[in-house]
Amino acid sequence: MITEEVVKAAAGNWRSGERVLALLLEKRGNDVMVTDKVVKAAAGNWRSGERVLALLLEKQGGNFEVTENLVSLIAGKFGARIMALLLKKRGDEVMITEEVVRAAAGNEWSGEKVLALLVEERGDEVMITEEVLKAAAGNEGSGEKVLALLEKSQDGMGMQAKDELIWIRKLQNMFHDALITTVLMNKSHQRTLKSGCQRRDRQLTTTGMLLKQ
């Protein structure tokens, strides 16, 4: 019997997981299950995790339970290609909840593309809440692009969330201005130090010449 632990181990195997899963699917396809733990293991597979999950969804598209946690993991850890595949295979069972949108907004590598796909395919279900905006604001990889996309998609945004977005943008601008000021001050300070060092070097050189005389 192919247990969840076996599939999880294969999904997380960055060196040969794809080949191992292909073999398992060929020989014992009915026993290979896609679970939250398997998806999480694939998410930790930096080298071939996306290919592994694509293979599982292609071959086992109808052989797993679609949970909110599973959809959120895919939205937050994988690219738009995997989300598109999930929607294609099991779209009728995929619920676009706040947690799913929040996960997409916090996706550091592909947040903008995953969120754009959700808006395009299921725009009437995508609700932009404060929690979604917080996730985007804390996204160090693609947060700026996600926020820009959210600004264009304000139809699904409540008044409180709109106020939150305005506040985040103001805060970003304030931080940007403060950062520029700090950089300029540091450069000015460095120039002052450099000038002082140069004057001291000239004084030492002059003193040395006088002593030699």
PDB file of C-alpha atoms in Angstrom:
ATOM      1  CA  MET A   1       0.000   0.000   0.000  1.00  0.00           C
ATOM      2  CA  ILE A   2       1.254   3.494  -0.896  1.00  0.00           C
ATOM      3  CA  THR A   3       0.852   5.522   2.310  1.00  0.00           C
ATOM      4  CA  GLU A   4       0.664   9.293   2.661  1.00  0.00           C
ATOM      5  CA  GLU A   5       4.145   9.263   4.209  1.00  0.00           C
ATOM      6  CA  VAL A   6       5.600   7.588   1.116  1.00  0.00           C
ATOM      7  CA  VAL A   7       3.987  10.121  -1.240  1.00  0.00           C
ATOM      8  CA  LYS A   8       5.055  12.980   1.054  1.00  0.00           C
ATOM      9  CA  ALA A   9       8.642  11.756   1.057  1.00  0.00           C
ATOM     10  CA  ALA A  10       8.666  11.535  -2.737  1.00  0.00           C
ATOM     11  CA  ALA A  11       7.107  14.989  -3.121  1.00  0.00           C
ATOM     12  CA  GLY A  12       9.827  16.519  -0.962  1.00  0.00           C
ATOM     13  CA  ASN A  13      12.665  14.712  -2.723  1.00  0.00           C
ATOM     14  CA  TRP A  14      14.369  17.462  -4.737  1.00  0.00           C
ATOM     15  CA  ARG A  15      16.776  15.112  -6.483  1.00  0.00           C
ATOM     16  CA  SER A  16      14.532  12.354  -7.824  1.00  0.00           C
ATOM     17  CA  GLY A  17      11.048  12.934  -6.454  1.00  0.00           C
ATOM     18  CA  GLU A  18       9.519  13.522  -9.861  1.00  0.00           C
ATOM     19  CA  ARG A  19      10.825  10.200 -11.197  1.00  0.00           C
ATOM     20  CA  VAL A  20       9.766   8.310  -8.076  1.00  0.00           C
ATOM     21  CA  LEU A  21       6.243   9.736  -8.213  1.00  0.00           C
ATOM     22  CA  ALA A  22       5.942   9.018 -11.933  1.00  0.00           C
ATOM     23  CA  LEU A  23       6.812   5.382 -11.175  1.00  0.00           C
ATOM     24  CA  LEU A  24       4.340   5.194  -8.271  1.00  0.00           C
ATOM     25  CA  LEU A  25       1.598   6.686 -10.422  1.00  0.00           C
ATOM     26  CA  GLU A  26       2.338   4.230 -13.217  1.00  0.00           C
ATOM     27  CA  LYS A  27       2.377   1.148 -10.996  1.00  0.00           C
ATOM     28  CA  ARG A  28      -0.047   2.038  -8.203  1.00  0.00           C
ATOM     29  CA  GLY A  29      -1.864   5.150  -9.348  1.00  0.00           C
ATOM     30  CA  ASN A  30      -5.064   4.450  -7.428  1.00  0.00           C
ATOM     31  CA  ASP A  31      -3.156   4.415  -4.139  1.00  0.00           C
ATOM     32  CA  VAL A  32      -1.400   7.769  -4.609  1.00  0.00           C
ATOM     33  CA  MET A  33      -3.299  10.470  -2.750  1.00  0.00           C
ATOM     34  CA  VAL A  34      -2.821  14.239  -2.849  1.00  0.00           C
ATOM     35  CA  THR A  35      -3.187  15.605   0.692  1.00  0.00           C
ATOM     36  CA  ASP A  36      -2.351  18.852   2.502  1.00  0.00           C
ATOM     37  CA  LYS A  37       0.829  17.242   3.853  1.00  0.00           C
ATOM     38  CA  VAL A  38       1.899  16.142   0.383  1.00  0.00           C
ATOM     39  CA  VAL A  39       1.354  19.656  -1.012  1.00  0.00           C
ATOM     40  CA  LYS A  40       3.311  21.120   1.910  1.00  0.00           C
ATOM     41  CA  ALA A  41       6.179  18.709   1.237  1.00  0.00           C
ATOM     42  CA  ALA A  42       6.215  19.716  -2.434  1.00  0.00           C
ATOM     43  CA  ALA A  43       6.251  23.389  -1.390  1.00  0.00           C
ATOM     44  CA  GLY A  44       9.473  22.718   0.514  1.00  0.00           C
ATOM     45  CA  ASN A  45      11.047  21.083  -2.525  1.00  0.00           C
ATOM     46  CA  TRP A  46      12.976  24.058  -3.937  1.00  0.00           C
ATOM     47  CA  ARG A  47      14.160  22.278  -7.044  1.00  0.00           C
ATOM     48  CA  SER A  48      11.281  20.242  -8.453  1.00  0.00           C
ATOM     49  CA  GLY A  49       8.306  20.848  -6.152  1.00  0.00           C
ATOM     50  CA  GLU A  50       6.237  22.627  -8.766  1.00  0.00           C
ATOM     51  CA  ARG A  51       6.830  19.893 -11.362  1.00  0.00           C
ATOM     52  CA  VAL A  52       5.993  17.249  -8.762  1.00  0.00           C
ATOM     53  CA  LEU A  53       2.689  18.877  -7.877  1.00  0.00           C
ATOM     54  CA  ALA A  54       1.833  19.468 -11.537  1.00  0.00           C
ATOM     55  CA  LEU A  55       2.382  15.763 -12.171  1.00  0.00           C
ATOM     56  CA  LEU A  56       0.148  14.811  -9.244  1.00  0.00           C
ATOM     57  CA  LEU A  57      -2.639  17.158 -10.305  1.00  0.00           C
ATOM     58  CA  GLU A  58      -2.461  15.983 -13.904  1.00  0.00           C
ATOM     59  CA  LYS A  59      -2.577  12.295 -13.026  1.00  0.00           C
ATOM     60  CA  GLN A  60      -4.660  12.372  -9.855  1.00  0.00           C
ATOM     61  CA  GLY A  61      -6.875  15.346 -10.615  1.00  0.00           C
ATOM     62  CA  GLY A  62     -10.001  13.625  -9.367  1.00  0.00           C
ATOM     63  CA  ASN A  63      -8.505  11.516  -6.604  1.00  0.00           C
ATOM     64  CA  PHE A  64      -8.172  13.854  -3.639  1.00  0.00           C
ATOM     65  CA  GLU A  65     -10.217  16.021  -1.299  1.00  0.00           C
ATOM     66  CA  VAL A  66     -10.145  19.750  -2.039  1.00  0.00           C
ATOM     67  CA  THR A  67      -9.801  21.506   1.320  1.00  0.00           C
ATOM     68  CA  GLU A  68      -9.383  25.188   2.109  1.00  0.00           C
ATOM     69  CA  ASN A  69      -5.948  24.464   3.544  1.00  0.00           C
ATOM     70  CA  LEU A  70      -4.840  22.676   0.373  1.00  0.00           C
ATOM     71  CA  VAL A  71      -6.029  25.525  -1.870  1.00  0.00           C
ATOM     72  CA  SER A  72      -4.372  28.075   0.429  1.00  0.00           C
ATOM     73  CA  LEU A  73      -1.069  26.190   0.313  1.00  0.00           C
ATOM     74  CA  ILE A  74      -1.151  26.188  -3.476  1.00  0.00           C
ATOM     75  CA  ALA A  75      -2.102  29.891  -3.581  1.00  0.00           C
ATOM     76  CA  GLY A  76       0.658  30.865  -1.178  1.00  0.00           C
ATOM     77  CA  LYS A  77       3.533  28.589  -2.185  1.00  0.00           C
ATOM     78  CA  PHE A  78       3.279  27.914  -5.914  1.00  0.00           C
ATOM     79  CA  GLY A  79       2.998  29.744  -9.207  1.00  0.00           C
ATOM     80  CA  ALA A  80      -0.086  30.595 -11.233  1.00  0.00           C
ATOM     81  CA  ARG A  81       0.425  27.496 -13.393  1.00  0.00           C
ATOM     82  CA  ILE A  82      -0.413  25.182 -10.479  1.00  0.00           C
ATOM     83  CA  MET A  83      -3.420  27.228  -9.404  1.00  0.00           C
ATOM     84  CA  ALA A  84      -4.696  27.238 -12.988  1.00  0.00           C
ATOM     85  CA  LEU A  85      -4.305  23.459 -13.125  1.00  0.00           C
ATOM     86  CA  LEU A  86      -6.216  23.044  -9.867  1.00  0.00           C
ATOM     87  CA  LEU A  87      -9.043  25.256 -11.134  1.00  0.00           C
ATOM     88  CA  LYS A  88      -9.139  23.309 -14.387  1.00  0.00           C
ATOM     89  CA  LYS A  89      -9.288  19.924 -12.685  1.00  0.00           C
ATOM     90  CA  ARG A  90     -11.468  20.694  -9.675  1.00  0.00           C
ATOM     91  CA  GLY A  91     -12.738  24.217 -10.158  1.00  0.00           C
ATOM     92  CA  ASP A  92     -16.278  23.427  -9.008  1.00  0.00           C
ATOM     93  CA  GLU A  93     -14.952  22.375  -5.595  1.00  0.00           C
ATOM     94  CA  VAL A  94     -12.439  25.199  -5.109  1.00  0.00           C
ATOM     95  CA  MET A  95     -13.767  27.891  -2.797  1.00  0.00           C
ATOM     96  CA  ILE A  96     -11.989  31.251  -3.015  1.00  0.00           C
ATOM     97  CA  THR A  97     -12.130  32.182   0.667  1.00  0.00           C
ATOM     98  CA  GLU A  98     -10.465  35.087   2.449  1.00  0.00           C
ATOM     99  CA  GLU A  99      -7.709  32.727   3.593  1.00  0.00           C
ATOM    100  CA  VAL A 100      -6.992  31.684   0.000  1.00  0.00           C
ATOM    101  CA  VAL A 101      -6.806  35.307  -1.188  1.00  0.00           C
ATOM    102  CA  ARG A 102      -4.661  36.230   1.834  1.00  0.00           C
ATOM    103  CA  ALA A 103      -2.269  33.373   1.012  1.00  0.00           C
ATOM    104  CA  ALA A 104      -2.005  34.531  -2.612  1.00  0.00           C
ATOM    105  CA  ALA A 105      -1.350  38.122  -1.524  1.00  0.00           C
ATOM    106  CA  GLY A 106       1.504  36.894   0.673  1.00  0.00           C
ATOM    107  CA  ASN A 107       3.078  34.679  -2.011  1.00  0.00           C
ATOM    108  CA  GLU A 108       6.583  36.165  -2.256  1.00  0.00           C
ATOM    109  CA  TRP A 109       7.487  34.754  -5.651  1.00  0.00           C
ATOM    110  CA  SER A 110       4.219  34.665  -7.587  1.00  0.00           C
ATOM    111  CA  GLY A 111       1.662  36.658  -5.602  1.00  0.00           C
ATOM    112  CA  GLU A 112       0.780  39.053  -8.389  1.00  0.00           C
ATOM    113  CA  LYS A 113       0.268  36.326 -10.993  1.00  0.00           C
ATOM    114  CA  VAL A 114      -1.709  34.007  -8.722  1.00  0.00           C
ATOM    115  CA  LEU A 115      -3.939  36.842  -7.545  1.00  0.00           C
ATOM    116  CA  ALA A 116      -4.423  38.094 -11.119  1.00  0.00           C
ATOM    117  CA  LEU A 117      -5.533  34.587 -12.110  1.00  0.00           C
ATOM    118  CA  LEU A 118      -8.020  34.413  -9.241  1.00  0.00           C
ATOM    119  CA  VAL A 119      -9.434  37.832 -10.121  1.00  0.00           C
ATOM    120  CA  GLU A 120      -9.721  36.864 -13.783  1.00  0.00           C
ATOM    121  CA  GLU A 121     -11.260  33.424 -13.209  1.00  0.00           C
ATOM    122  CA  ARG A 122     -13.260  33.986 -10.025  1.00  0.00           C
ATOM    123  CA  GLY A 123     -13.386  37.731  -9.590  1.00  0.00           C
ATOM    124  CA  ASP A 124     -16.833  37.756  -7.995  1.00  0.00           C
ATOM    125  CA  GLU A 125     -15.504  35.573  -5.154  1.00  0.00           C
ATOM    126  CA  VAL A 126     -12.316  37.511  -4.463  1.00  0.00           C
ATOM    127  CA  MET A 127     -12.904  39.671  -1.405  1.00  0.00           C
ATOM    128  CA  ILE A 128     -10.157  42.127  -0.521  1.00  0.00           C
ATOM    129  CA  THR A 129     -10.098  42.532   3.242  1.00  0.00           C
ATOM    130  CA  GLU A 130      -7.775  44.115   5.781  1.00  0.00           C
ATOM    131  CA  GLU A 131      -6.088  40.747   6.331  1.00  0.00           C
ATOM    132  CA  VAL A 132      -5.431  40.439   2.596  1.00  0.00           C
ATOM    133  CA  LEU A 133      -3.898  43.932   2.532  1.00  0.00           C
ATOM    134  CA  LYS A 134      -1.736  43.141   5.557  1.00  0.00           C
ATOM    135  CA  ALA A 135      -0.443  40.027   3.807  1.00  0.00           C
ATOM    136  CA  ALA A 136       0.408  42.061   0.705  1.00  0.00           C
ATOM    137  CA  ALA A 137       2.084  44.800   2.762  1.00  0.00           C
ATOM    138  CA  GLY A 138       4.261  42.200   4.476  1.00  0.00           C
ATOM    139  CA  ASN A 139       5.184  40.458   1.227  1.00  0.00           C
ATOM    140  CA  GLU A 140       8.846  41.344   0.720  1.00  0.00           C
ATOM    141  CA  GLY A 141       9.096  39.662  -2.667  1.00  0.00           C
ATOM    142  CA  SER A 142       6.133  40.804  -4.748  1.00  0.00           C
ATOM    143  CA  GLY A 143       4.086  42.878  -2.299  1.00  0.00           C
ATOM    144  CA  GLU A 144       4.389  46.119  -4.247  1.00  0.00           C
ATOM    145  CA  LYS A 145       3.008  44.474  -7.402  1.00  0.00           C
ATOM    146  CA  VAL A 146       0.252  42.783  -5.412  1.00  0.00           C
ATOM    147  CA  LEU A 147      -0.814  46.112  -3.868  1.00  0.00           C
ATOM    148  CA  ALA A 148      -0.824  47.728  -7.307  1.00  0.00           C
ATOM    149  CA  LEU A 149      -3.083  44.924  -8.569  1.00  0.00           C
ATOM    150  CA  LEU A 150      -5.385  45.285  -5.564  1.00  0.00           C
ATOM    151  CA  GLU A 151      -5.711  48.999  -6.231  1.00  0.00           C
ATOM    152  CA  LYS A 152      -7.088  48.138  -9.664  1.00  0.00           C
ATOM    153  CA  SER A 153      -9.486  45.574  -8.180  1.00  0.00           C
ATOM    154  CA  GLN A 154     -11.258  47.673  -5.581  1.00  0.00           C
ATOM    155  CA  ASP A 155     -14.755  46.494  -6.599  1.00  0.00           C
ATOM    156  CA  GLY A 156     -14.462  43.624  -4.143  1.00  0.00           C
ATOM    157  CA  MET A 157     -13.058  45.820  -1.399  1.00  0.00           C
ATOM    158  CA  GLY A 158     -15.053  47.103   1.565  1.00  0.00           C
ATOM    159  CA  MET A 159     -14.731  50.685   2.796  1.00  0.00           C
ATOM    160  CA  GLN A 160     -12.574  49.665   5.744  1.00  0.00           C
ATOM    161  CA  ALA A 161     -10.189  47.802   3.456  1.00  0.00           C
ATOM    162  CA  LYS A 162     -10.043  50.798   1.101  1.00  0.00           C
ATOM    163  CA  ASP A 163      -9.092  53.014   4.031  1.00  0.00           C
ATOM    164  CA  GLU A 164      -6.461  50.451   5.003  1.00  0.00           C
ATOM    165  CA  LEU A 165      -5.015  50.484   1.482  1.00  0.00           C
ATOM    166  CA  ILE A 166      -4.824  54.289   1.483  1.00  0.00           C
ATOM    167  CA  TRP A 167      -3.082  54.174   4.863  1.00  0.00           C
ATOM    168  CA  ILE A 168      -0.574  51.533   3.658  1.00  0.00           C
ATOM    169  CA  ARG A 169       0.227  53.618   0.581  1.00  0.00           C
ATOM    170  CA  LYS A 170       0.749  56.749   2.686  1.00  0.00           C
ATOM    171  CA  LEU A 171       2.969  54.814   5.057  1.00  0.00           C
ATOM    172  CA  GLN A 172       5.001  53.470   2.133  1.00  0.00           C
ATOM    173  CA  ASN A 173       5.433  56.985   0.739  1.00  0.00           C
ATOM    174  CA  MET A 174       6.472  58.296   4.152  1.00  0.00           C
ATOM    175  CA  PHE A 175       8.956  55.469   4.529  1.00  0.00           C
ATOM    176  CA  HIS A 176      10.272  56.084   1.018  1.00  0.00           C
ATOM    177  CA  ASP A 177      10.770  59.797   1.716  1.00  0.00           C
ATOM    178  CA  ALA A 178      12.388  59.059   5.069  1.00  0.00           C
ATOM    179  CA  LEU A 179      14.687  56.506   3.451  1.00  0.00           C
ATOM    180  CA  ILE A 180      15.791  59.010   0.788  1.00  0.00           C
ATOM    181  CA  THR A 181      16.434  61.633   3.488  1.00  0.00           C
ATOM    182  CA  THR A 182      18.489  59.139   5.515  1.00  0.00           C
ATOM    183  CA  VAL A 183      20.551  58.148   2.478  1.00  0.00           C
ATOM    184  CA  LEU A 184      21.232  61.792   1.601  1.00  0.00           C
ATOM    185  CA  MET A 185      22.186  62.577   5.200  1.00  0.00           C
ATOM    186  CA  ASN A 186      24.529  59.599   5.278  1.00  0.00           C
ATOM    187  CA  LYS A 187      26.155  60.712   2.028  1.00  0.00           C
ATOM    188  CA  SER A 188      26.565  64.238   3.405  1.00  0.00           C
ATOM    189  CA  HIS A 189      28.066  62.842   6.594  1.00  0.00           C
ATOM    190  CA  GLN A 190      30.447  60.670   4.584  1.00  0.00           C
ATOM    191  CA  ARG A 191      31.553  63.675   2.526  1.00  0.00           C
ATOM    192  CA  THR A 192      32.177  65.653   5.741  1.00  0.00           C
ATOM    193  CA  LEU A 193      34.232  62.822   7.200  1.00  0.00           C
ATOM    194  CA  LYS A 194      36.182  62.443   3.964  1.00  0.00           C
ATOM    195  CA  SER A 195      36.876  66.175   3.846  1.00  0.00           C
ATOM    196  CA  GLY A 196      38.007  66.141   7.484  1.00  0.00           C
ATOM    197  CA  CYS A 197      40.323  63.198   6.862  1.00  0.00           C
ATOM    198  CA  GLN A 198      41.824  64.927   3.839  1.00  0.00           C
ATOM    199  CA  ARG A 199      42.502  68.107   5.873  1.00  0.00           C
ATOM    200  CA  ARG A 200      44.102  66.056   8.634  1.00  0.00           C
ATOM    201  CA  ASP A 201      46.301  64.228   6.108  1.00  0.00           C
ATOM    202  CA  ARG A 202      47.445  67.561   4.649  1.00  0.00           C
ATOM    203  CA  GLN A 203      48.221  68.876   8.139  1.00  0.00           C
ATOM    204  CA  LEU A 204      50.229  65.771   8.997  1.00  0.00           C
ATOM    205  CA  THR A 205      52.119  66.000   5.729  1.00  0.00           C
ATOM    206  CA  THR A 206      52.968  69.679   6.361  1.00  0.00           C
ATOM    207  CA  THR A 207      54.087  68.918   9.941  1.00  0.00           C
ATOM    208  CA  GLY A 208      56.282  66.101   8.734  1.00  0.00           C
ATOM    209  CA  MET A 209      57.970  68.333   6.166  1.00  0.00           C
ATOM    210  CA  LEU A 210      58.639  71.002   8.789  1.00  0.00           C
ATOM    211  CA  LEU A 211      60.176  68.453  11.167  1.00  0.00           C
ATOM    212  CA  LYS A 212      62.475  67.205   8.426  1.00  0.00           C
ATOM    213  CA  GLN A 213      63.758  70.750   7.923  1.00  0.00           C
TER     214      GLN A 213
END
